[in-house]
């Protein structure tokens, strides 16, 4: 498989190079511009996409012109010369950007004084210079209505640093951005009283500004390495379209997912904190997976991977933090995006996503709806050696559940500095399913004699999981960069299932031996209340961030297990139970981020969390089990610190330290055994303790190259263990086994091979040392080097088609406790064609081209126990999606302003 994946990537890479290297031949298919006249805005958009250059302009300067487009020129400058030849526009290059502006006309000498006086009387004028008293050319100036925080007009300074606006009314202010200078925001002035403004002096900045006004279709990399985090731009990925958040996570470097156990791991570590828009879900692993499956990829903007977060974030997530940032547009006017698609391999699937936004004045109303309908299959099994017997099992798992999700929200600016927002979200998973397992049991490891066979079924007659979440938020912002935010959240999770489980035993000759029929009813009710406040203000050479948070989660789980008899269903009182769990956390943090000169930056923080938990087991009437309470109260401190050194614009060194905690999930504390089939059970552990991790990392970044080395140490290492239960059965149980040490190095390299060909290479190598104690007699140590590698590239083909290739490979690696997982990997390919001036797009993709992504292959061994496992699913999938965007005429005008951070200060 390694050779297949490697050869495939080489072939794709070679094909791209061959396509790019083809000589230009004058034939009918040669790429030309459209012959019809189009708006200059659309023409400039095409130029930037074709040449990979950034264009800066004001909407008013170019929106009124129509142009006739000819063939592409060798350079963007030659094309602009041809395009702007008959227009009153010109361009200049400013560092790595090209600024388009109106031509300067020298006035007649005799009328110079008159025209100047008239200009001064009828409009607002000014000049921008630097500290050396030199005029700043091509600075972007925006006139802003201070009461509404809305742009009124825009201009670009001329060679003398001057700008002018038509006469206006009311209280206004100026926002100025320019490459190489810090942003400037003026005080409020009255437009009817002020005409010639005081000279504005900009302060030089050592780093290039990121808040540059650019046209919106610049090719952005799918993967970006930033200080402290890796960013996966989902909305830019062709292969991510038409799927859900759970499938998108598989495309992240270092991520591996065990579909059967619903475990998500990052670089060999499964203690991952998943955030939605920076907020925790407070849900168990299984519920989080259902939530991710009901979240459409079309609603995701990006996913941030943070390996060592500061004290500002919740202390959970010792393995890392995955922050899923959902789309929330604030562009003026009405916009709507519709995406409809279909997928097929073994089973047909259909997806629909729609997102809308309406913003006017002080109001912003937004929402989305999505669904995924269709079945999916998983195939897994094991060859288990236990007590001299061999157990050979194969399972087919068919998930027939559908997912639906919807969001509706609104933001309102109550006054100049006050904004409130409300949002309601619903995620629903519902439908039947089935698991068929066949097990042959032999009396020795050579399969010489069959003892019996077991056919076990789990028929999910009913399944439902519904999550509702409501949020109220308030933000208070002042021009001196003080910010106060308040959030109130209420969440409710309601889930239930009804499973019919017939177990049929057969003799070695295939004759029916015995039948045992069972039915289980499960219910989950989780309620969440959370309040949080955050405050930020400038203090000395830096800024102080502080906050408090209170969360209360109550979970009630009911489980009834029946033996199905011809006359009636008889309740098994020793397995059935009610289990409730209450957890309250009060947290506070303080973080100071400050400068140490021009090149040094540091931050130091401390987070304190008080935790109260109460696990309560209530046996049903007639049970021999006893009622039990396990209460815990504890306080933990989580320090964080970091220091950054930037010797120049391209280089950055970062050293960081953090401490984190992983508390047990609610269901893992229920001690009652639950039968999975006739030969395996699962039970929780009410005495599970939180695991705690300390981590230190050093990162170096040079331009688009990033290298990070890290070390972490975990105590009370928590993992699910598969142990023997008698001579025939196994039991899966979460335990605190000991400690884990982790050493890792990661490398990321982003390249632009050609103007429109982006390539990102990522690699992680890590060493795990697990020291575990099953009980007094059984001590085990598992240690191993492992690695994962990914290649993501996007490049243009002919006829305006853009393609994307993603390749991922994971080496042999340690599993949770004593497992060693086999290598795996996959290759995804996708194609996209835009038309209707970029408003419509067709996307075709094929995931896991070679059907090589086997998530469950591995071996588990300890003492006299050995299990060889396999697992794979319907990972190969053809997907076809059509996307269309409605509206957006006002959106493009504001998009070119791109001064949100300055406007928010008002």
PDB file of N, CA and C in Angstrom, residues 388-460:
ATOM      1  N   UNK A 388      -6.027 -20.690  25.291  1.00  0.00           N
ATOM      2  CA  UNK A 388      -5.878 -21.846  24.419  1.00  0.00           C
ATOM      3  C   UNK A 388      -6.901 -21.948  23.321  1.00  0.00           C
ATOM      4  N   UNK A 389      -7.814 -20.989  23.227  1.00  0.00           N
ATOM      5  CA  UNK A 389      -8.858 -21.009  22.208  1.00  0.00           C
ATOM      6  C   UNK A 389      -8.641 -19.878  21.209  1.00  0.00           C
ATOM      7  N   UNK A 390      -9.202 -20.093  20.015  1.00  0.00           N
ATOM      8  CA  UNK A 390      -9.138 -19.085  18.965  1.00  0.00           C
ATOM      9  C   UNK A 390     -10.550 -18.620  18.639  1.00  0.00           C
ATOM     10  N   UNK A 391     -10.762 -17.299  18.683  1.00  0.00           N
ATOM     11  CA  UNK A 391     -12.066 -16.704  18.386  1.00  0.00           C
ATOM     12  C   UNK A 391     -11.927 -15.856  17.121  1.00  0.00           C
ATOM     13  N   UNK A 392     -12.595 -16.283  16.051  1.00  0.00           N
ATOM     14  CA  UNK A 392     -12.516 -15.614  14.755  1.00  0.00           C
ATOM     15  C   UNK A 392     -13.851 -14.911  14.493  1.00  0.00           C
ATOM     16  N   UNK A 393     -13.841 -13.554  14.519  1.00  0.00           N
ATOM     17  CA  UNK A 393     -15.080 -12.771  14.404  1.00  0.00           C
ATOM     18  C   UNK A 393     -15.024 -11.840  13.204  1.00  0.00           C
ATOM     19  N   UNK A 394     -16.155 -11.714  12.515  1.00  0.00           N
ATOM     20  CA  UNK A 394     -16.336 -10.736  11.439  1.00  0.00           C
ATOM     21  C   UNK A 394     -17.660 -10.024  11.649  1.00  0.00           C
ATOM     22  N   UNK A 395     -17.631  -8.685  11.508  1.00  0.00           N
ATOM     23  CA  UNK A 395     -18.834  -7.875  11.732  1.00  0.00           C
ATOM     24  C   UNK A 395     -19.099  -6.981  10.535  1.00  0.00           C
ATOM     25  N   UNK A 396     -20.391  -6.820  10.236  1.00  0.00           N
ATOM     26  CA  UNK A 396     -20.852  -5.848   9.245  1.00  0.00           C
ATOM     27  C   UNK A 396     -21.783  -4.878   9.954  1.00  0.00           C
ATOM     28  N   UNK A 397     -21.395  -3.616   9.940  1.00  0.00           N
ATOM     29  CA  UNK A 397     -22.117  -2.575  10.674  1.00  0.00           C
ATOM     30  C   UNK A 397     -22.725  -1.618   9.657  1.00  0.00           C
ATOM     31  N   UNK A 398     -24.052  -1.551   9.611  1.00  0.00           N
ATOM     32  CA  UNK A 398     -24.759  -0.667   8.682  1.00  0.00           C
ATOM     33  C   UNK A 398     -25.444   0.444   9.463  1.00  0.00           C
ATOM     34  N   UNK A 399     -25.030   1.654   9.194  1.00  0.00           N
ATOM     35  CA  UNK A 399     -25.596   2.826   9.864  1.00  0.00           C
ATOM     36  C   UNK A 399     -26.586   3.488   8.915  1.00  0.00           C
ATOM     37  N   UNK A 400     -27.859   3.465   9.277  1.00  0.00           N
ATOM     38  CA  UNK A 400     -28.910   4.022   8.433  1.00  0.00           C
ATOM     39  C   UNK A 400     -29.440   5.346   8.970  1.00  0.00           C
ATOM     40  N   UNK A 401     -28.669   5.963   9.835  1.00  0.00           N
ATOM     41  CA  UNK A 401     -29.123   7.219  10.423  1.00  0.00           C
ATOM     42  C   UNK A 401     -28.950   8.393   9.448  1.00  0.00           C
ATOM     43  N   UNK A 402     -29.855   9.341   9.535  1.00  0.00           N
ATOM     44  CA  UNK A 402     -29.776  10.586   8.788  1.00  0.00           C
ATOM     45  C   UNK A 402     -29.444  11.719   9.754  1.00  0.00           C
ATOM     46  N   UNK A 403     -28.864  12.777   9.223  1.00  0.00           N
ATOM     47  CA  UNK A 403     -28.500  13.920  10.063  1.00  0.00           C
ATOM     48  C   UNK A 403     -29.118  15.187   9.514  1.00  0.00           C
ATOM     49  N   UNK A 404     -29.578  16.034  10.440  1.00  0.00           N
ATOM     50  CA  UNK A 404     -30.157  17.339  10.098  1.00  0.00           C
ATOM     51  C   UNK A 404     -29.615  18.351  11.094  1.00  0.00           C
ATOM     52  N   UNK A 405     -29.290  19.538  10.634  1.00  0.00           N
ATOM     53  CA  UNK A 405     -28.793  20.598  11.511  1.00  0.00           C
ATOM     54  C   UNK A 405     -29.331  21.937  11.029  1.00  0.00           C
ATOM     55  N   UNK A 406     -29.555  22.842  11.973  1.00  0.00           N
ATOM     56  CA  UNK A 406     -30.056  24.173  11.627  1.00  0.00           C
ATOM     57  C   UNK A 406     -29.578  25.176  12.673  1.00  0.00           C
ATOM     58  N   UNK A 407     -29.374  26.416  12.219  1.00  0.00           N
ATOM     59  CA  UNK A 407     -28.951  27.503  13.102  1.00  0.00           C
ATOM     60  C   UNK A 407     -29.689  28.771  12.703  1.00  0.00           C
ATOM     61  N   UNK A 408     -30.097  29.544  13.691  1.00  0.00           N
ATOM     62  CA  UNK A 408     -30.703  30.850  13.451  1.00  0.00           C
ATOM     63  C   UNK A 408     -30.165  31.806  14.512  1.00  0.00           C
ATOM     64  N   UNK A 409     -29.682  32.964  14.080  1.00  0.00           N
ATOM     65  CA  UNK A 409     -29.106  33.912  15.027  1.00  0.00           C
ATOM     66  C   UNK A 409     -29.242  35.337  14.551  1.00  0.00           C
ATOM     67  N   UNK A 410     -29.001  36.271  15.465  1.00  0.00           N
ATOM     68  CA  UNK A 410     -29.076  37.690  15.141  1.00  0.00           C
ATOM     69  C   UNK A 410     -28.132  38.458  16.052  1.00  0.00           C
ATOM     70  N   UNK A 411     -27.521  39.498  15.487  1.00  0.00           N
ATOM     71  CA  UNK A 411     -26.689  40.439  16.244  1.00  0.00           C
ATOM     72  C   UNK A 411     -27.269  41.832  16.069  1.00  0.00           C
ATOM     73  N   UNK A 412     -27.192  42.621  17.139  1.00  0.00           N
ATOM     74  CA  UNK A 412     -27.725  43.981  17.081  1.00  0.00           C
ATOM     75  C   UNK A 412     -26.775  44.918  17.809  1.00  0.00           C
ATOM     76  N   UNK A 413     -26.427  46.015  17.154  1.00  0.00           N
ATOM     77  CA  UNK A 413     -25.614  47.039  17.786  1.00  0.00           C
ATOM     78  C   UNK A 413     -26.556  48.025  18.465  1.00  0.00           C
ATOM     79  N   UNK A 414     -26.657  47.901  19.804  1.00  0.00           N
ATOM     80  CA  UNK A 414     -27.602  48.717  20.548  1.00  0.00           C
ATOM     81  C   UNK A 414     -27.192  50.180  20.568  1.00  0.00           C
ATOM     82  N   UNK A 415     -25.904  50.412  20.737  1.00  0.00           N
ATOM     83  CA  UNK A 415     -25.381  51.774  20.789  1.00  0.00           C
ATOM     84  C   UNK A 415     -23.971  51.757  20.225  1.00  0.00           C
ATOM     85  N   UNK A 416     -23.262  52.867  20.383  1.00  0.00           N
ATOM     86  CA  UNK A 416     -21.966  53.016  19.742  1.00  0.00           C
ATOM     87  C   UNK A 416     -20.982  51.936  20.162  1.00  0.00           C
ATOM     88  N   UNK A 417     -21.017  51.512  21.433  1.00  0.00           N
ATOM     89  CA  UNK A 417     -20.033  50.546  21.934  1.00  0.00           C
ATOM     90  C   UNK A 417     -20.667  49.235  22.381  1.00  0.00           C
ATOM     91  N   UNK A 418     -21.949  49.047  22.179  1.00  0.00           N
ATOM     92  CA  UNK A 418     -22.652  47.911  22.769  1.00  0.00           C
ATOM     93  C   UNK A 418     -23.282  47.047  21.673  1.00  0.00           C
ATOM     94  N   UNK A 419     -22.995  45.755  21.725  1.00  0.00           N
ATOM     95  CA  UNK A 419     -23.549  44.796  20.770  1.00  0.00           C
ATOM     96  C   UNK A 419     -24.069  43.575  21.516  1.00  0.00           C
ATOM     97  N   UNK A 420     -25.251  43.117  21.142  1.00  0.00           N
ATOM     98  CA  UNK A 420     -25.811  41.900  21.719  1.00  0.00           C
ATOM     99  C   UNK A 420     -26.103  40.922  20.596  1.00  0.00           C
ATOM    100  N   UNK A 421     -26.125  39.640  20.932  1.00  0.00           N
ATOM    101  CA  UNK A 421     -26.419  38.609  19.948  1.00  0.00           C
ATOM    102  C   UNK A 421     -27.121  37.436  20.574  1.00  0.00           C
ATOM    103  N   UNK A 422     -27.950  36.770  19.799  1.00  0.00           N
ATOM    104  CA  UNK A 422     -28.618  35.544  20.231  1.00  0.00           C
ATOM    105  C   UNK A 422     -28.472  34.517  19.116  1.00  0.00           C
ATOM    106  N   UNK A 423     -28.409  33.253  19.509  1.00  0.00           N
ATOM    107  CA  UNK A 423     -28.269  32.188  18.519  1.00  0.00           C
ATOM    108  C   UNK A 423     -28.880  30.902  19.055  1.00  0.00           C
ATOM    109  N   UNK A 424     -29.606  30.220  18.194  1.00  0.00           N
ATOM    110  CA  UNK A 424     -30.158  28.914  18.517  1.00  0.00           C
ATOM    111  C   UNK A 424     -29.689  27.886  17.498  1.00  0.00           C
ATOM    112  N   UNK A 425     -29.283  26.711  17.980  1.00  0.00           N
ATOM    113  CA  UNK A 425     -28.747  25.664  17.112  1.00  0.00           C
ATOM    114  C   UNK A 425     -29.394  24.334  17.456  1.00  0.00           C
ATOM    115  N   UNK A 426     -29.691  23.569  16.433  1.00  0.00           N
ATOM    116  CA  UNK A 426     -30.209  22.215  16.627  1.00  0.00           C
ATOM    117  C   UNK A 426     -29.477  21.223  15.740  1.00  0.00           C
ATOM    118  N   UNK A 427     -29.071  20.115  16.308  1.00  0.00           N
ATOM    119  CA  UNK A 427     -28.412  19.026  15.574  1.00  0.00           C
ATOM    120  C   UNK A 427     -29.152  17.737  15.876  1.00  0.00           C
ATOM    121  N   UNK A 428     -29.518  17.003  14.820  1.00  0.00           N
ATOM    122  CA  UNK A 428     -30.352  15.821  15.002  1.00  0.00           C
ATOM    123  C   UNK A 428     -29.782  14.649  14.201  1.00  0.00           C
ATOM    124  N   UNK A 429     -29.728  13.500  14.857  1.00  0.00           N
ATOM    125  CA  UNK A 429     -29.317  12.253  14.221  1.00  0.00           C
ATOM    126  C   UNK A 429     -30.396  11.220  14.531  1.00  0.00           C
ATOM    127  N   UNK A 430     -30.937  10.571  13.502  1.00  0.00           N
ATOM    128  CA  UNK A 430     -32.049   9.654  13.736  1.00  0.00           C
ATOM    129  C   UNK A 430     -32.066   8.585  12.645  1.00  0.00           C
ATOM    130  N   UNK A 431     -32.595   7.426  12.984  1.00  0.00           N
ATOM    131  CA  UNK A 431     -32.719   6.345  12.019  1.00  0.00           C
ATOM    132  C   UNK A 431     -32.273   5.018  12.590  1.00  0.00           C
ATOM    133  N   UNK A 432     -32.568   3.924  11.917  1.00  0.00           N
ATOM    134  CA  UNK A 432     -32.200   2.589  12.395  1.00  0.00           C
ATOM    135  C   UNK A 432     -30.768   2.232  12.030  1.00  0.00           C
ATOM    136  N   UNK A 433     -30.410   0.986  12.294  1.00  0.00           N
ATOM    137  CA  UNK A 433     -29.096   0.462  11.966  1.00  0.00           C
ATOM    138  C   UNK A 433     -29.008  -0.994  12.387  1.00  0.00           C
ATOM    139  N   UNK A 434     -27.915  -1.639  12.038  1.00  0.00           N
ATOM    140  CA  UNK A 434     -27.761  -3.046  12.395  1.00  0.00           C
ATOM    141  C   UNK A 434     -26.292  -3.431  12.416  1.00  0.00           C
ATOM    142  N   UNK A 435     -25.957  -4.380  13.294  1.00  0.00           N
ATOM    143  CA  UNK A 435     -24.627  -4.964  13.358  1.00  0.00           C
ATOM    144  C   UNK A 435     -24.785  -6.480  13.361  1.00  0.00           C
ATOM    145  N   UNK A 436     -24.165  -7.129  12.403  1.00  0.00           N
ATOM    146  CA  UNK A 436     -24.189  -8.596  12.322  1.00  0.00           C
ATOM    147  C   UNK A 436     -22.778  -9.106  12.558  1.00  0.00           C
ATOM    148  N   UNK A 437     -22.615  -9.964  13.556  1.00  0.00           N
ATOM    149  CA  UNK A 437     -21.316 -10.513  13.921  1.00  0.00           C
ATOM    150  C   UNK A 437     -21.373 -12.034  13.920  1.00  0.00           C
ATOM    151  N   UNK A 438     -20.432 -12.646  13.229  1.00  0.00           N
ATOM    152  CA  UNK A 438     -20.323 -14.103  13.220  1.00  0.00           C
ATOM    153  C   UNK A 438     -18.972 -14.486  13.819  1.00  0.00           C
ATOM    154  N   UNK A 439     -18.995 -15.396  14.810  1.00  0.00           N
ATOM    155  CA  UNK A 439     -17.782 -15.808  15.510  1.00  0.00           C
ATOM    156  C   UNK A 439     -17.670 -17.327  15.496  1.00  0.00           C
ATOM    157  N   UNK A 440     -16.527 -17.816  15.032  1.00  0.00           N
ATOM    158  CA  UNK A 440     -16.194 -19.241  15.118  1.00  0.00           C
ATOM    159  C   UNK A 440     -15.190 -19.430  16.249  1.00  0.00           C
ATOM    160  N   UNK A 441     -15.449 -20.420  17.116  1.00  0.00           N
ATOM    161  CA  UNK A 441     -14.590 -20.670  18.269  1.00  0.00           C
ATOM    162  C   UNK A 441     -13.923 -22.037  18.095  1.00  0.00           C
ATOM    163  N   UNK A 442     -12.558 -22.036  18.120  1.00  0.00           N
ATOM    164  CA  UNK A 442     -11.776 -23.265  17.952  1.00  0.00           C
ATOM    165  C   UNK A 442     -11.082 -23.618  19.272  1.00  0.00           C
ATOM    166  N   UNK A 443     -10.793 -24.904  19.425  1.00  0.00           N
ATOM    167  CA  UNK A 443     -10.190 -25.356  20.686  1.00  0.00           C
ATOM    168  C   UNK A 443      -8.673 -25.203  20.701  1.00  0.00           C
ATOM    169  N   UNK A 444      -8.071 -24.748  19.588  1.00  0.00           N
ATOM    170  CA  UNK A 444      -6.636 -24.463  19.587  1.00  0.00           C
ATOM    171  C   UNK A 444      -6.356 -23.372  18.559  1.00  0.00           C
ATOM    172  N   UNK A 445      -5.120 -22.900  18.547  1.00  0.00           N
ATOM    173  CA  UNK A 445      -4.755 -21.783  17.683  1.00  0.00           C
ATOM    174  C   UNK A 445      -4.566 -22.211  16.228  1.00  0.00           C
ATOM    175  N   UNK A 446      -4.572 -23.519  15.940  1.00  0.00           N
ATOM    176  CA  UNK A 446      -4.351 -24.016  14.581  1.00  0.00           C
ATOM    177  C   UNK A 446      -5.654 -24.266  13.830  1.00  0.00           C
ATOM    178  N   UNK A 447      -6.804 -23.963  14.449  1.00  0.00           N
ATOM    179  CA  UNK A 447      -8.129 -24.163  13.853  1.00  0.00           C
ATOM    180  C   UNK A 447      -8.391 -25.627  13.506  1.00  0.00           C
ATOM    181  N   UNK A 448      -7.855 -26.520  14.286  1.00  0.00           N
ATOM    182  CA  UNK A 448      -8.015 -27.948  13.977  1.00  0.00           C
ATOM    183  C   UNK A 448      -9.385 -28.485  14.364  1.00  0.00           C
ATOM    184  N   UNK A 449     -10.030 -27.855  15.331  1.00  0.00           N
ATOM    185  CA  UNK A 449     -11.327 -28.380  15.767  1.00  0.00           C
ATOM    186  C   UNK A 449     -12.242 -27.224  16.147  1.00  0.00           C
ATOM    187  N   UNK A 450     -13.407 -27.143  15.472  1.00  0.00           N
ATOM    188  CA  UNK A 450     -14.392 -26.104  15.751  1.00  0.00           C
ATOM    189  C   UNK A 450     -15.246 -26.516  16.944  1.00  0.00           C
ATOM    190  N   UNK A 451     -15.290 -25.661  17.965  1.00  0.00           N
ATOM    191  CA  UNK A 451     -16.109 -25.956  19.147  1.00  0.00           C
ATOM    192  C   UNK A 451     -17.559 -25.545  18.928  1.00  0.00           C
ATOM    193  N   UNK A 452     -17.776 -24.315  18.514  1.00  0.00           N
ATOM    194  CA  UNK A 452     -19.131 -23.826  18.240  1.00  0.00           C
ATOM    195  C   UNK A 452     -19.027 -22.513  17.471  1.00  0.00           C
ATOM    196  N   UNK A 453     -20.174 -22.044  16.970  1.00  0.00           N
ATOM    197  CA  UNK A 453     -20.256 -20.761  16.269  1.00  0.00           C
ATOM    198  C   UNK A 453     -21.353 -19.924  16.900  1.00  0.00           C
ATOM    199  N   UNK A 454     -21.155 -18.639  16.863  1.00  0.00           N
ATOM    200  CA  UNK A 454     -22.123 -17.710  17.427  1.00  0.00           C
ATOM    201  C   UNK A 454     -22.479 -16.664  16.384  1.00  0.00           C
ATOM    202  N   UNK A 455     -23.778 -16.534  16.104  1.00  0.00           N
ATOM    203  CA  UNK A 455     -24.289 -15.473  15.238  1.00  0.00           C
ATOM    204  C   UNK A 455     -25.000 -14.458  16.115  1.00  0.00           C
ATOM    205  N   UNK A 456     -24.412 -13.282  16.214  1.00  0.00           N
ATOM    206  CA  UNK A 456     -24.948 -12.243  17.089  1.00  0.00           C
ATOM    207  C   UNK A 456     -25.414 -11.060  16.257  1.00  0.00           C
ATOM    208  N   UNK A 457     -26.550 -10.499  16.638  1.00  0.00           N
ATOM    209  CA  UNK A 457     -27.097  -9.344  15.938  1.00  0.00           C
ATOM    210  C   UNK A 457     -27.412  -8.233  16.931  1.00  0.00           C
ATOM    211  N   UNK A 458     -27.251  -7.012  16.453  1.00  0.00           N
ATOM    212  CA  UNK A 458     -27.742  -5.840  17.184  1.00  0.00           C
ATOM    213  C   UNK A 458     -28.571  -5.039  16.203  1.00  0.00           C
ATOM    214  N   UNK A 459     -29.872  -5.192  16.302  1.00  0.00           N
ATOM    215  CA  UNK A 459     -30.787  -4.508  15.406  1.00  0.00           C
ATOM    216  C   UNK A 459     -31.291  -3.235  16.092  1.00  0.00           C
ATOM    217  N   UNK A 460     -30.788  -2.104  15.606  1.00  0.00           N
ATOM    218  CA  UNK A 460     -31.181  -0.823  16.187  1.00  0.00           C
ATOM    219  C   UNK A 460     -32.553  -0.450  15.642  1.00  0.00           C
TER     220      UNK A 460
END
